[in-house]
Coordinates of C-alpha atoms in Angstrom, one line a residue:
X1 CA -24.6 10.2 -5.7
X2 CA -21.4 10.7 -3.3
X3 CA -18.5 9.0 -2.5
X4 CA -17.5 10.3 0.3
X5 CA -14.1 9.8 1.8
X6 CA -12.5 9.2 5.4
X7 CA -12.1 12.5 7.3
X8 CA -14.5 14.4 4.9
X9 CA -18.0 15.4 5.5
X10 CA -20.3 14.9 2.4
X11 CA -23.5 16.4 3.1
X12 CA -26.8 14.6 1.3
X13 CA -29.6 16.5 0.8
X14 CA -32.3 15.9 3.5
X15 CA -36.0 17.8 2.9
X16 CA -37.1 18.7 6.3
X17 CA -40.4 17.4 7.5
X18 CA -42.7 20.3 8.7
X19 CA -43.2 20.3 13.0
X20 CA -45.9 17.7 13.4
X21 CA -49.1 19.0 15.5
X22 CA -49.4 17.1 19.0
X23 CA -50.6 13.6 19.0
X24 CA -52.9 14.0 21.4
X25 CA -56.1 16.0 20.9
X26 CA -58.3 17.6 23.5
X27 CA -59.7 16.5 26.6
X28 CA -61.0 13.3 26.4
X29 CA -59.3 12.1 22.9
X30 CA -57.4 9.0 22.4
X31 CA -53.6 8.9 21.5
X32 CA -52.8 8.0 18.3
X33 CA -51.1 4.6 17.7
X34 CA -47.3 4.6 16.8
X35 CA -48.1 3.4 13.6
X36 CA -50.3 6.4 13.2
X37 CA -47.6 8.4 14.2
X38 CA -45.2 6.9 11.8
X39 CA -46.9 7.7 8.8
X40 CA -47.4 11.8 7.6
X41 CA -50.3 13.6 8.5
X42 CA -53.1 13.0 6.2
X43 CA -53.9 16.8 6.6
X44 CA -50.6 17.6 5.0
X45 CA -52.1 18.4 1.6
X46 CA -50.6 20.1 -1.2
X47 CA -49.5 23.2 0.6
X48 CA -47.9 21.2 3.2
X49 CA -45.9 19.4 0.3
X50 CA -44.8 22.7 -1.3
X51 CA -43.7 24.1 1.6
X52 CA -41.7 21.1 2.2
X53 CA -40.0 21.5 -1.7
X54 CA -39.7 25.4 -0.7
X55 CA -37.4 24.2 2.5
X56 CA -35.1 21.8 0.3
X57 CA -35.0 23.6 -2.6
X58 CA -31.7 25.2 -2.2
X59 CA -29.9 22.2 -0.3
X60 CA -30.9 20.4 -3.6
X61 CA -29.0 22.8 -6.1
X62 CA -26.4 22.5 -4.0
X63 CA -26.3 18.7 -3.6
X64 CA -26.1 18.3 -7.4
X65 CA -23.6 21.4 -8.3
X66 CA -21.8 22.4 -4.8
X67 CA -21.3 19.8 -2.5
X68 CA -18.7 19.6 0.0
X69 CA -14.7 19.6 -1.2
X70 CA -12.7 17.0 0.0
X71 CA -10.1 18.3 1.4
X72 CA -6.4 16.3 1.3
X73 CA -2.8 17.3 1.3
X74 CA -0.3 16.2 -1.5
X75 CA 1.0 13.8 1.7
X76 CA -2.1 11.9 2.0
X77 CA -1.1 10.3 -1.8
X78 CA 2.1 9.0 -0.5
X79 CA 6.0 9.5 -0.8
X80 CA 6.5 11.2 -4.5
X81 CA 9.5 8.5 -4.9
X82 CA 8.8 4.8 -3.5
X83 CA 10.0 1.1 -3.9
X84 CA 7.2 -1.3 -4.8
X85 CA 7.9 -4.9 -6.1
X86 CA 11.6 -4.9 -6.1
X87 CA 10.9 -1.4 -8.9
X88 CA 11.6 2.1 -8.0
X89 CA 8.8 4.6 -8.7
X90 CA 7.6 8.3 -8.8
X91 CA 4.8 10.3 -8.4
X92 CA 4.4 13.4 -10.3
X93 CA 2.2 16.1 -9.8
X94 CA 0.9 18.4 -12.8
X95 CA -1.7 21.3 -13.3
X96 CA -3.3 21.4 -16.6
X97 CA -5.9 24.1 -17.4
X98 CA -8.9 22.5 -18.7
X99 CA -11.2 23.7 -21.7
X100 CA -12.9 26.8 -19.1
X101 CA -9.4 27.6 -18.4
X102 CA -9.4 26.1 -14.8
X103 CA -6.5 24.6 -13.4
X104 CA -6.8 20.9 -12.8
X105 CA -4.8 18.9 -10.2
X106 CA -3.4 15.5 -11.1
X107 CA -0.8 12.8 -10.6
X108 CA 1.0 10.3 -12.3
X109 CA 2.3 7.3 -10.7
X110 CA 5.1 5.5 -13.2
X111 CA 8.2 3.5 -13.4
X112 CA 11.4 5.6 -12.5
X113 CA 13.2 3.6 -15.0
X114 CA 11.2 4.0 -18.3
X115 CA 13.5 5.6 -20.7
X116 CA 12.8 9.3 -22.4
X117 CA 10.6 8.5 -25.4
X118 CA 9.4 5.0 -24.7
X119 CA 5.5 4.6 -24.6
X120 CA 3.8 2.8 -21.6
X121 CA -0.1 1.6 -21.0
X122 CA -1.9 3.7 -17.9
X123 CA -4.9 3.3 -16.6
X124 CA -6.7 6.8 -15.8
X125 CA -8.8 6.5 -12.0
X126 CA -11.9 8.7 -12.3
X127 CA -13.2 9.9 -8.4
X128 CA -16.8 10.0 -7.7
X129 CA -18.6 13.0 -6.2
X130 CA -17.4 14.9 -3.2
X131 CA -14.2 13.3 -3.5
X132 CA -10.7 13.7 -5.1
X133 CA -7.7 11.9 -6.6
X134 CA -6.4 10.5 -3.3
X135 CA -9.2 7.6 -4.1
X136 CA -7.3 6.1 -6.2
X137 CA -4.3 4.9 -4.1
X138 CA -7.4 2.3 -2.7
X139 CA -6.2 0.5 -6.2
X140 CA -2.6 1.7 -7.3
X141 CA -1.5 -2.1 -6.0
X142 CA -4.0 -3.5 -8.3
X143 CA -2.8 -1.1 -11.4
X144 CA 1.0 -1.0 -10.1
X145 CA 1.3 -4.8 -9.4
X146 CA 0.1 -5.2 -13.7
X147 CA 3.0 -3.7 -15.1
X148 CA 1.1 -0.3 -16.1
X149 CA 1.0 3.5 -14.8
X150 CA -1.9 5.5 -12.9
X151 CA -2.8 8.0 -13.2
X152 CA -5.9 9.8 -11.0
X153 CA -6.9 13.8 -11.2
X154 CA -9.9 16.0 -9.5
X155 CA -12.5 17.2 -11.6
X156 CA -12.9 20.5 -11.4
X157 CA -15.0 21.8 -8.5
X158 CA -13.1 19.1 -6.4
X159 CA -10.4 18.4 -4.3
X160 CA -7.5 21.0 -5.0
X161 CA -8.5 21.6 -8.6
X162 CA -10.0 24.9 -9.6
X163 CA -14.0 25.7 -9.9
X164 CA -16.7 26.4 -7.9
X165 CA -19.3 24.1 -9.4
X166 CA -19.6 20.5 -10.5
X167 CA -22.1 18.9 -13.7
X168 CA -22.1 15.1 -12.5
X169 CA -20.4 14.1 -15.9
X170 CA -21.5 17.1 -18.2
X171 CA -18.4 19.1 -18.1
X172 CA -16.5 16.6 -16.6
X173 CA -15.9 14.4 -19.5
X174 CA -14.2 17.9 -21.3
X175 CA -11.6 17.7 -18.3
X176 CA -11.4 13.7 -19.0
X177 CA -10.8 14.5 -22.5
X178 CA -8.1 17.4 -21.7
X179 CA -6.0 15.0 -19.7
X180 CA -5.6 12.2 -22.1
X181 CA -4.1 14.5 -24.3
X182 CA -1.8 15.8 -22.1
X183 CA -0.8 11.8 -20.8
X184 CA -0.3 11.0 -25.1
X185 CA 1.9 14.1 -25.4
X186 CA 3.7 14.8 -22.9
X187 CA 4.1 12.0 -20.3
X188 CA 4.6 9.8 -23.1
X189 CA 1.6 7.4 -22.8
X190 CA 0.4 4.8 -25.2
X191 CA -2.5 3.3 -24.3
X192 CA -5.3 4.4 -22.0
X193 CA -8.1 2.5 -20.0
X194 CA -10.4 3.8 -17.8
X195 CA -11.4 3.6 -14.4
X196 CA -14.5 5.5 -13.0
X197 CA -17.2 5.0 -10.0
X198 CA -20.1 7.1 -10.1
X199 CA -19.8 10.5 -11.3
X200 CA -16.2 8.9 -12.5
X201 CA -17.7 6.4 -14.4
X202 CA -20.7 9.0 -16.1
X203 CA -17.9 11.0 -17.5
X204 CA -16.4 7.8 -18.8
X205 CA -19.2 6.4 -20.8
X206 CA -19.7 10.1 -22.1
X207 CA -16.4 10.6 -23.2
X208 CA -15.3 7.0 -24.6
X209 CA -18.6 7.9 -26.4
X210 CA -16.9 10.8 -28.4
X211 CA -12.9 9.0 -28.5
X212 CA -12.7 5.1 -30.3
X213 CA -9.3 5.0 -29.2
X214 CA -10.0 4.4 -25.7
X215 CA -8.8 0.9 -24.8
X216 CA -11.4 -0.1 -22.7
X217 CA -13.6 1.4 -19.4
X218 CA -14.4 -0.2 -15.7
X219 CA -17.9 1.3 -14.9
X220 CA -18.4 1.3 -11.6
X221 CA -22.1 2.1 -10.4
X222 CA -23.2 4.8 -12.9
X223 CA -26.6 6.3 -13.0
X224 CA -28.3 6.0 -16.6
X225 CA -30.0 9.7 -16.2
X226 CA -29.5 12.2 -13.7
X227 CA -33.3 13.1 -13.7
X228 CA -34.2 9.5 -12.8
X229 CA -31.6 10.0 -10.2
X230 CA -33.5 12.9 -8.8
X231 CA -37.0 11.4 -9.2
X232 CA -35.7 8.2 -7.1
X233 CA -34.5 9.9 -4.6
X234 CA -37.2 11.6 -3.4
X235 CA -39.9 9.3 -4.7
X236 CA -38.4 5.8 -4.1
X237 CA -37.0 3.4 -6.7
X238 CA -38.7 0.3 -8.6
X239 CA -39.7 -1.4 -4.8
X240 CA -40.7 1.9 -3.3
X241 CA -37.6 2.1 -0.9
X242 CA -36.1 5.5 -0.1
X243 CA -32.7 6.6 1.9
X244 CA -33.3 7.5 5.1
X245 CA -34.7 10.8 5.9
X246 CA -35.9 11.4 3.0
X247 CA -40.0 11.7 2.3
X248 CA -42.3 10.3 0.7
X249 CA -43.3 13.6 -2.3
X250 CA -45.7 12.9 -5.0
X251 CA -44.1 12.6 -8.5
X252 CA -45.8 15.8 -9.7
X253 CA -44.3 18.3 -7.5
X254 CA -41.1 16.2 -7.6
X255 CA -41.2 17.0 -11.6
X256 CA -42.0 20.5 -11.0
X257 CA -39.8 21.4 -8.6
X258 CA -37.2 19.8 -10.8
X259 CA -38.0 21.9 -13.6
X260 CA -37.3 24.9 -11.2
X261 CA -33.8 22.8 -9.8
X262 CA -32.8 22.5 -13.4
X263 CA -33.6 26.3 -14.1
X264 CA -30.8 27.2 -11.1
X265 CA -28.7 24.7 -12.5
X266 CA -28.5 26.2 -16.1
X267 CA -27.7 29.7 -14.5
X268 CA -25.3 28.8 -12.1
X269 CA -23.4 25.9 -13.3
X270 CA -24.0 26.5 -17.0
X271 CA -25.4 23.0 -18.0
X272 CA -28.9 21.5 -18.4
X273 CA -29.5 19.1 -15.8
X274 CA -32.1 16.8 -18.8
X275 CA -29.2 16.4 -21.0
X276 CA -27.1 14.7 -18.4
X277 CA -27.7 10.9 -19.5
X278 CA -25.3 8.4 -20.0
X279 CA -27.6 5.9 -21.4
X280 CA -28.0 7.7 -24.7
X281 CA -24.0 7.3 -25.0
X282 CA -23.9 4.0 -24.3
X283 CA -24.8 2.8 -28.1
X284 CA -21.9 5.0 -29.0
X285 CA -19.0 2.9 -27.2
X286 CA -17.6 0.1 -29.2
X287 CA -14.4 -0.8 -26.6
X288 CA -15.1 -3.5 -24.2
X289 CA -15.8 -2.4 -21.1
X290 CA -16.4 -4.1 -17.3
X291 CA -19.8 -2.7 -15.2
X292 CA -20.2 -3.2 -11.3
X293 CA -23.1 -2.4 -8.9
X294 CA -23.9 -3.5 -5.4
X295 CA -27.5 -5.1 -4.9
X296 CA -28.1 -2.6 -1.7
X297 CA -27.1 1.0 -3.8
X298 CA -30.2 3.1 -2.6
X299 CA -28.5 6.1 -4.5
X300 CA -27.5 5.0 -7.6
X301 CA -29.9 1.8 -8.1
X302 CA -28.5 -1.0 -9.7
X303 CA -31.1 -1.0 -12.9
X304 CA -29.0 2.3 -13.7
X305 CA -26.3 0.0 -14.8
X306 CA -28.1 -2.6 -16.1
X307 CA -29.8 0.4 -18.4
X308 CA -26.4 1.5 -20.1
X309 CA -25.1 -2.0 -20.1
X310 CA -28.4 -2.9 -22.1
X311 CA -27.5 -0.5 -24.5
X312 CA -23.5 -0.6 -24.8
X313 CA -23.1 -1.4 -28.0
X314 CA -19.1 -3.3 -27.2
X315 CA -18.3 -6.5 -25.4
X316 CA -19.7 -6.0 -22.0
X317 CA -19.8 -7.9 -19.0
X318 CA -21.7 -7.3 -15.6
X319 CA -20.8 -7.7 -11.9
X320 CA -22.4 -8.1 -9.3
X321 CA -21.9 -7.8 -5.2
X322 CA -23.3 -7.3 -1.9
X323 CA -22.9 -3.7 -0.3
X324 CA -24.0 -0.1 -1.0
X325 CA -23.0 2.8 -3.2
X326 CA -19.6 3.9 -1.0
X327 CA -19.0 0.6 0.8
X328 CA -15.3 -1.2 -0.5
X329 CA -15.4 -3.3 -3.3
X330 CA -14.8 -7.1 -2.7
X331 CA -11.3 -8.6 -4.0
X332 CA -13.0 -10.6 -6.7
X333 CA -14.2 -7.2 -8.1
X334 CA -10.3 -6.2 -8.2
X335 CA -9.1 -9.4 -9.4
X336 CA -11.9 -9.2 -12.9
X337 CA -10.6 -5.5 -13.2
X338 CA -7.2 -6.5 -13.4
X339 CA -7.7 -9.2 -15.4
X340 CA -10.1 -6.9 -17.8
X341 CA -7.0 -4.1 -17.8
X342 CA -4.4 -7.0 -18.8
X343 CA -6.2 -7.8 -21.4
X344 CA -7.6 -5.1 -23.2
X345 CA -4.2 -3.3 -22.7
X346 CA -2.1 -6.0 -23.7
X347 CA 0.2 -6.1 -21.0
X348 CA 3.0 -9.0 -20.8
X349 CA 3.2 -11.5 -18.0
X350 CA 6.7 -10.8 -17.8
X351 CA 5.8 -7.2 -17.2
X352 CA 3.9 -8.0 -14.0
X353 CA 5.5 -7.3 -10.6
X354 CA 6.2 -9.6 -7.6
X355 CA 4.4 -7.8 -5.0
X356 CA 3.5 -8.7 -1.4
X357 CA 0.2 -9.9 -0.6
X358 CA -2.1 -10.8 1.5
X359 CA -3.2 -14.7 3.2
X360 CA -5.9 -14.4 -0.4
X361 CA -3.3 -14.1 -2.5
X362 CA -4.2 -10.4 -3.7
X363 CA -1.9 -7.2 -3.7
X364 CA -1.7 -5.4 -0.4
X365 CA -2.9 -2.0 -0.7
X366 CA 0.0 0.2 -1.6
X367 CA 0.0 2.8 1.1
X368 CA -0.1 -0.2 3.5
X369 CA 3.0 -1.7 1.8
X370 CA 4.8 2.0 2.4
X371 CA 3.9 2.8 5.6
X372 CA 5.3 -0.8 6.9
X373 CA 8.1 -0.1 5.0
X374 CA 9.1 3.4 6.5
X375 CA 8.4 2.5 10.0
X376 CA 11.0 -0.3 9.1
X377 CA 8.7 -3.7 9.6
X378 CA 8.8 -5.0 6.3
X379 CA 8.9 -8.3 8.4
X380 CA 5.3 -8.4 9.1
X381 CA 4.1 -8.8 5.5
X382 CA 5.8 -12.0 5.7
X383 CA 3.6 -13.2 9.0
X384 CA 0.5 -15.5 9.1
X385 CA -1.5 -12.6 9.6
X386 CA 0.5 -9.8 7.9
X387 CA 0.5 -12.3 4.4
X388 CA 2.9 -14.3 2.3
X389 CA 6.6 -12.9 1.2
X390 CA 7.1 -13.3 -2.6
X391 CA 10.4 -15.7 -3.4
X392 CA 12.9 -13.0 -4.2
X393 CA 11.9 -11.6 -0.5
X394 CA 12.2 -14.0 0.9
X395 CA 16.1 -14.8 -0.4
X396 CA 16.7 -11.5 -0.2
X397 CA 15.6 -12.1 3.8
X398 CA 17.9 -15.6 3.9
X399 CA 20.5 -13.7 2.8
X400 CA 20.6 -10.8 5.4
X401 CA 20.0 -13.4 8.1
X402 CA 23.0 -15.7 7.0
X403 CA 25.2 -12.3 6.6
X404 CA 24.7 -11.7 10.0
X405 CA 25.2 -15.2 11.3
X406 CA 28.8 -15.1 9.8
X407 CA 29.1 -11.4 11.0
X408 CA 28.6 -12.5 14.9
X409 CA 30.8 -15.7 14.7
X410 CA 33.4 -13.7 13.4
X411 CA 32.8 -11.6 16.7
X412 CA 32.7 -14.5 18.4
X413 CA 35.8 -15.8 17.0
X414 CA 37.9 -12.7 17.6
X415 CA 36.7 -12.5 21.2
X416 CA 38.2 -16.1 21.8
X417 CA 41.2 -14.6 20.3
X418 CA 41.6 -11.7 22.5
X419 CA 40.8 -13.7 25.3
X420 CA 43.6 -16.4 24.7
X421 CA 46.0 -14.0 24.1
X422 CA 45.3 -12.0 27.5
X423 CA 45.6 -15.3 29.0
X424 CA 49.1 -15.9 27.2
X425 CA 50.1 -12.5 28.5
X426 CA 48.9 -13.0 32.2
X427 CA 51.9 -15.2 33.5
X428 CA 56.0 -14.7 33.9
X429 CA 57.5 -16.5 31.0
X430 CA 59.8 -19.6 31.2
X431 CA 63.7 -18.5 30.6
X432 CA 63.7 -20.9 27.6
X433 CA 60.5 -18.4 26.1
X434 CA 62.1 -15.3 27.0
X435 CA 65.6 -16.3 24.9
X436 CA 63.3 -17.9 21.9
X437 CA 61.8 -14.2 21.9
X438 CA 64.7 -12.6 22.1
X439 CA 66.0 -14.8 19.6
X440 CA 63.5 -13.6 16.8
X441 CA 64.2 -9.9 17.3
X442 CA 68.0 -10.5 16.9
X443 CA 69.6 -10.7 13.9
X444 CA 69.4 -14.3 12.1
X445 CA 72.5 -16.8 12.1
X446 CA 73.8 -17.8 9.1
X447 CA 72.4 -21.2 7.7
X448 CA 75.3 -23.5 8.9
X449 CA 75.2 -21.9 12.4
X450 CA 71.0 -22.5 12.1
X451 CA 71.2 -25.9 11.6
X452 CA 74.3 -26.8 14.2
X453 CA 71.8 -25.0 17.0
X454 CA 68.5 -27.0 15.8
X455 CA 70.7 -30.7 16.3
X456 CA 71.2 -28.9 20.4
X457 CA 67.6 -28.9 20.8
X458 CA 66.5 -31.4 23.6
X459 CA 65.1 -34.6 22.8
X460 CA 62.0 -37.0 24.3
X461 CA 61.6 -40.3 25.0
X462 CA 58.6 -42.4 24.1
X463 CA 58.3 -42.6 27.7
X464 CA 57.7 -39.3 28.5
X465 CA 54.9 -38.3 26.1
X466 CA 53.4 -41.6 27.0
X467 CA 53.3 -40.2 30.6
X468 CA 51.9 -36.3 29.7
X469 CA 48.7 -38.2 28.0
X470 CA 48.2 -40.3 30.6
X471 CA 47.5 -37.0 33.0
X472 CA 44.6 -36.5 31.2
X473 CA 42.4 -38.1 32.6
X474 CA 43.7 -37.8 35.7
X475 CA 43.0 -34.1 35.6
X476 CA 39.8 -34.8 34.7
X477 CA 39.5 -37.2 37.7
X478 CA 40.8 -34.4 39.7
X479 CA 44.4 -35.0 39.8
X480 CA 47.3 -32.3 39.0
X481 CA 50.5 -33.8 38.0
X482 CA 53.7 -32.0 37.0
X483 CA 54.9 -32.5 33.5
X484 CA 58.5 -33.5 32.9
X485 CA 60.6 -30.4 33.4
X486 CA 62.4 -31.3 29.3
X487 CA 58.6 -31.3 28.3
X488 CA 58.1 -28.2 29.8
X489 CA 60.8 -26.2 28.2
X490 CA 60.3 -27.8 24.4
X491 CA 56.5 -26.7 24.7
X492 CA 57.7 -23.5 25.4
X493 CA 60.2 -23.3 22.4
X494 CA 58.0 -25.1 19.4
X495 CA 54.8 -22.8 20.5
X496 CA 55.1 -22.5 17.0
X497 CA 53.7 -25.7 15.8
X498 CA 50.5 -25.0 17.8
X499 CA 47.3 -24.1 16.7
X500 CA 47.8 -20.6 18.3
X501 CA 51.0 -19.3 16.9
X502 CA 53.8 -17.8 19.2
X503 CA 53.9 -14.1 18.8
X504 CA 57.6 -12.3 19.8
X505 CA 55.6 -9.1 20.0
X506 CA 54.1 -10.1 23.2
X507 CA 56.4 -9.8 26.6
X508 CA 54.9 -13.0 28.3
X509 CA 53.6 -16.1 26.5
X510 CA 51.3 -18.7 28.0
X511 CA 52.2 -21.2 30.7
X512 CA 53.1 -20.4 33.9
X513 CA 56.6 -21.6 35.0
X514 CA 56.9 -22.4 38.4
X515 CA 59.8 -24.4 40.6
X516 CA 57.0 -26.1 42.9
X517 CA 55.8 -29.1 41.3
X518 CA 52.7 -29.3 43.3
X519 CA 51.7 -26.0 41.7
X520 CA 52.8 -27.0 38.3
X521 CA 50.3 -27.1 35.4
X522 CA 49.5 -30.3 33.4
X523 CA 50.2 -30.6 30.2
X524 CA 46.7 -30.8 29.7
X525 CA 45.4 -27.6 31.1
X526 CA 48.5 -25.8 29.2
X527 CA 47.3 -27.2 26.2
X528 CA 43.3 -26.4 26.7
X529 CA 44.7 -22.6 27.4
X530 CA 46.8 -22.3 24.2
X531 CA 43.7 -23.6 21.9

C-alpha cells in the first residue's frame, strides 16, 4: 500500500499482460465480440500465467522493499520559527541513528515558550509508504490547535533518512521505538500518542504491542497481514474486485511466486515477508486506540481493519468514510482524533489555542494559516469565504483600525492648522497688529504701567456688535459690509481670545486691512478664516 504525495511519483506494481494474438482469424472467420475480447485468452494456460509472474516478478520485490523516495526540501515543512494562535513556535530538525545504525530524519514542532525541564504531551505522525515526514503538516493545526507538540520522522528507506530498503512495519517499528526514547530524554516529552496511516499505522500496532506506556494510537487504514495484502492484490478481495491493471492470477501460482518474492525479500531486505502481521499484535495492545478505513480502499481493504480491531484487546472504536486508500480524510475524522488525543493525553481546555478556522468551524491547515500570513493577508481568514476570525483577532483588528482612524484625523487636524496659518500669513497686517507684535518681543512694563495701558484700550457699544452679527446673514445673502473701523482694530489686538491663538513669531496675522470699505472684509468671513 502507498501514500503517495503531491509532486512525487509512487510507482504500483502492474504485471504486464502478454501481446494478445489478432482477433480476427483467417479468411472467412468471424470477429470476436468485445466482450470476447475483454476477457483473457482461454489458451493462455499455465505457461502463459508463469510467464506473466516471470515479467512482474522483480517490479514486485521492488514494490514491497524499494519503492520510489519522496523527495522534499526542509522548506516544504514550513518556517522553522512561526506564530500560530496568538503562540510563538519552532521547528526543530534532528538525526538520530536508529538500531542498524542509519541516520533518521525528523522534526519536532513545539512551543517556543516551554521552559528547560518541563514535560509536555506530543503526538508522534507516522507516514505511509513512499512518503515522508512532510505528511504530517496535513494535521499539525489539528495537533497544534490542542495544546500538544508533533512530532513526524521518515522511516528509514524514505524521504531524507538513510537506507536503501523498507519492511512495511517489520523494521520500522525499531526506528518507532528509537525515537520515543530520544522525545522522553532529550526533548523533554511526557506523554506520547500515536498517529499512523498505513505502513505508519502497522508499525504502530507492532510497537505499542511491545511498550504499555504508549498513551493511545490513531490507526489509520492498516493491513492485518502483508501476505493477504499480496494475495488481494493480484487475486481480488472478498467481492472479487481488483485495482486496475492488474490480472486476474490463480491463487496457486500467486502463492508460489510469493514464496519466491519472500525468498528475495529475506536476502535483500533482511526480513521475512510471513512474519509481517499486525493482527497477531493486536491482542497485545491494552491502550485505547481510534481505527479508520474508507469503504472504497482497493489496496488495503477495509476487513484488514476490522481484523486487528477484532482482536485489539483495549478500548477501541471504529470509523468509517467514503473514499480510497490516499484520498483526504473528511473533518469529522479530524475532529474524533482530536477529541481521542485530548482525552487519552489529558490535555486541559485551557491549554487549547484560539486558532483561525474555517466557515465549519475546524482548524485551517497550518501551512495555509502561514502562507496568508507571509504574503501579509491575514485579512482573508476573516472573509465569508476565507472563515471566521477568533475574538482576540478580531480586537486585535478593532484596535489597528481605530489607531489609524485617530492617526489620519490628527493629519487631518494639522493640515487645517497649517492651512490657517498660511492664510494668517498671506495679508499686510493692520498697524494696531504690527505694534501688539512688537509689543510682545519688547521688554514687559512694569505692573502699574500694564494696567494704566489696558484702561486706554478702546471700547464698543452695544450698538456696534449688534450691527457686526447682523452682517451675517447678509453675507450669506450675498452682501459685503464693512465692519466698524474700532471693531476692526480690537479684533486685531484680542486675537488672543480666539480659538486660534495670535502668534508674535509670525510677520503678518490674518485679516486684511484695507482703507476702501467696499473691499473691506465682514466680520464674518474674518472670523470663518481665523477658525
Amino acid at each position: 500500500p502507498c501514500r503517495p504525495r503531491q509532486g512525487t511519483i509512487v510507482r504500483r506494481f502492474t504485471p504486464r499482460m502478454p501481446r494478445r494474438q489478432s482477433s480476427q482469424s483467417s479468411e472467412g472467420s468471424m470477429t470476436r465480440s468485445e466482450g470476447e475480447q475483454s476477457r483473457p485468452s482461454r489458451r493462455l494456460g499455465i505457461t502463459g500465467y508463469v510467464g506473466l509472474v516471470r515479467e512482474g516478478y522483480d517490479e514486485l520485490v521492488k514494490a514491497i522493499i524499494r519503492p520510489p523516495r519522496a523527495e522534499y526540501s526542509l522548506n516544504d515543512l514550513g518556517p522553522s520559527e512561526f506564530r500560530y494562535g496568538g503562540v510563538d513556535f519552532v521547528r526543530q530538525d534532528v538525526s538520530v541513528p536508529n538500531r542498524r545504525g542509519l541516520a533518521l530524519c525528523g522534526s519536532l514542532w513545539r512551543r517556543a515558550d516551554l521552559e528547560p525541564g518541563s514535560s509536555f504531551p506530543c503526538v508522534v505522525y507516522l507516514h505511509g509508504n513512499a512518503s515522508c515526514r512532510a505528511e504530517a503538516t496535513t494535521i499539525a493545526s489539528q495537533v497544534l490547535a490542542l495544546g500538544a507538540a508533533l512530532f513526524s520522522f521518515d522511516f528509514a528507506g524514505c524521504g531524507l533518512s538513510e537506507g536503501n530498503y523498507i519492511s512495511l512495519g517489520f523494521f520500522e517499528r525499531d526506528d518507532v521505538e528509537t525515537m520515543i526514547g530520544w522525545l522522553r530524554e532529550y526533548a523533554g516529552v511526557g506523554a506520547v500518542a500515536l498517529w499512523g496511516r498505513s505502513m505508519g499505522a502497522v508499525s504502530s500496532v507492532m510497537q505499542a504491542a511491545r511498550d504499555p506506556s504508549i498513551a493511545g494510537l490513531v490507526l489509520d487504514s492498516p493491513f492485518a497481514s502483508l501476505e493477504q495484502v499480496a494475495l488481494e492484490l493480484v487475486s481480488g478481495g472478498p467481492d472479487g474486485d481488483r485495482p486496475e491493471g492488474v490480472p486476474n492470477v490463480p491463487g496457486f501460482l500467486v502463492k508460489s511466486a510469493l514464496r519466491m518474492v519472500a525468498s528475495s525479500v529475506k536476502s535483500r531486505a533482511g526480513f521475512d515477508l510471513y512474519k509481517c502481521r499486525p493482527v497477531d499484535a493486536a491482542p497485545t495492545c491494552f491502550m485505547p486506540a481510534l481505527f479508520a478505513t474508507a469503504h472504497d480502499d482497493v489496496l488495503v481493504r477495509p476487513h484488514h481493519s476490522r481484523l486487528i480491531f477484532d482482536a485489539f484487546a483495549g478500548d477501541k472504536n471504529l470509523v468509517t468514510f467514503e473514499g480510497d486508500h490516499n484520498e483526504m480524510r473528511p473533518g469529522f475524522f479530524l475532529d474524533s482524533a482530536a477529541i481521542f488525543f485530548t482525552n487519552v493525553l489529558r490535555i486541559p481546555d485551557a491549554a487549547a489555542l484560539e486558532v483561525p478556522t474555517d466557515h465549519s468551524g475546524r482548524p485551517l491547515p497550518l501551512m495555509q494559516v502561514l502562507l496568508m500570513q507571509q504574503r501579509g493577508a491575514a485579512a482573508r481568514l476573516y472573509g465569508p469565504r476565507g472563515g471566521e476570525a477568533t475574538q482576540a483577532e478580531r480586537a486585535r483588528l478593532r484596535a489597528e483600525a481605530q489607531q489609524e482612524l485617530e492617526r489620519q484625523q490628527l493629519e487631518e487636524e494639522e493640515m487645517l492648522n497649517r492651512a490657517i496659518l498660511e492664510s494668517l500669513s498671506s495679508s499686510e497686517p493692520p498697524a494696531a497688529c504690527r505694534q501688539r507684535a512688537s509689543d510682545n518681543h519688547a521688554p514687559q512694563p512694569p505692573p502699574a504701567a500694564r494696567a494704566s495701558a489696558s484702561s486706554k484700550l478702546p471700547t464698543f457699544s452695544k450698538r456696534a456688535v449688534d450691527s457686526a452679527s447682523r452682517a451675517a446673514p447678509k453675507k450669506a445673502a450675498g452682501l459685503s459690509l464693512p465692519a466698524p473701523p474700532a471693531l476692526r482694530a480690537s479684533w486685531c489686538c484680542c486675537s488672543r481670545s480666539r480659538r486660534t491663538p495670535f502668534l508674535p513669531s509670525l510677520a503678518k496675522p490674518s485679516l486684511e486691512h484695507s482703507s476702501r470699505s467696499s473691499g473691506t472684509r465682514s466680520l464674518t468671513s474674518r472670523s470663518r478664516a481665523a477658525s
